[in-house]
Steps between C-alpha positions, in 0.01 A plus 500: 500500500264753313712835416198640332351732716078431532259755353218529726384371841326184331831355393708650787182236725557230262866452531448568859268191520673268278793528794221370719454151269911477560518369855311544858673887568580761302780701609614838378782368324317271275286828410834725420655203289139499349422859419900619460688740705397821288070455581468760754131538382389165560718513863318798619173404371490121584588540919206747505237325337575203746459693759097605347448131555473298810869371463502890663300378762819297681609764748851654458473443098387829440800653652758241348337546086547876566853474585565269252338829239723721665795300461386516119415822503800635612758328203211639271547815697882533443480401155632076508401343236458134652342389816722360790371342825708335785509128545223526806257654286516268169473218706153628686208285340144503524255203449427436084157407672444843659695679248267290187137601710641885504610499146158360404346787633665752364395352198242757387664752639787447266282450180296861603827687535664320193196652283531886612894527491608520142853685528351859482802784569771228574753835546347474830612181579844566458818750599416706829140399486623170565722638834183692623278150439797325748501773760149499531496093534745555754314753687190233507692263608608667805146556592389100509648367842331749733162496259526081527315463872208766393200311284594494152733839464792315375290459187511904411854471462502180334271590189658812432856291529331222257391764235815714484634106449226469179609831368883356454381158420265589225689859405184735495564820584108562572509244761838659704334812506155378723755225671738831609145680601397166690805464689540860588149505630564155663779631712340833644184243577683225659688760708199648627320133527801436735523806701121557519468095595711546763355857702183362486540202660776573778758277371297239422670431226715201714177355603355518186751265344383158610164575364581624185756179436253282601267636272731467192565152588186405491 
């Protein structure tokens, strides 16, 4: 077990993927017994990120990643200082296939945002600042499930989610500051995506659903 909590995004992916060399599945457990109980960073960072690659793409996934933030954002919200999860949800596992072919491409990603966060105002990563980074996680997460049938809206949410998730990981207050402005904007946006989406097209939004799996599975 690895009580040292990772640094940056590159070595949050690489302990991520040498779970995947382990056996055929990863489940959640393996990644809590991996990271420890006190990486909330890595926990709200890591679901969201999967969900920018096509292991997003399965439909309902969206939906279950952000509750499984929101269940970490809250404890980070009340002020716990490990994470718990019930039985049902350490034992959910995805493929170390899938999950190896969605860490790869994250890949650059990781390396980009590794070299422009260096741990700039870290007050801001901590006390209330902290609390306000959880609400607003928790207010994006609430936003995913009706934004998962409309073409790629869950991913507004999901990037803002995955940045305030950097900002903890790699402590820079620089990078919680445009996260917080990111998710606030994301929320007004995928409200009005939603609400807009669904006037225009006279509840089509039902219809619509089908499609718009059937695209992502693709």
């Amino acid at each position: 077990m690895n009580k040292e909590e990772p640094e940056g995004v590159e070595e949050v992916l690489g302990q991520l993927d040498d779970l995947t060399t382990k056996s055929g599945k990863v489940c959640i457990s393996d990644v809590l017994d991996d990271f420890g109980g006190r990486s909330f960073g890595p926990f709200i960072m890591l679901p969201a990120l999967l969900e920018l690659t096509p292991v997003g793409g399965i439909p309902g996934v969206p939906t279950f990643l952000a509750a499984l933030i929101a269940l970490v954002a809250v404890q980070l919200l009340i002020g716990k200082e490990h994470i718990w999860m019930p039985g049902f949800l350490q034992n959910r596992a995805v493929e170390s296939k899938k999950l190896h072919k969605g860490i790869a491409k994250l890949r650059g990603v990781a390396h980009w945002l590794d070299e422009h966060s260096h741990g700039r105002l870290k007050p801001m990563t901590q006390g209330v600042w902290v609390k306000i980074a959880a609400l607003v996680v928790i207010l994006l997460c609430m936003t995913v499930p009706p934004l998962e049938v409309l073409p790629f809206a869950s991913s507004g949410p999901m990037l803002a989610i995955a940045a305030i998730g950097l900002a903890l990981t790699v402590r820079d207050g620089v990078v919680m500051l445009i996260a917080l402005a990111l998710g606030i904007a994301a929320i007004g946006g995928g409200t009005y995506y939603y609400y807009t989406s669904d006037e225009e097209e006279g509840g089509g939004q039902t219809a619509m659903a089908p499609i718009v799996i059937e695209h992502l599975s693709a």
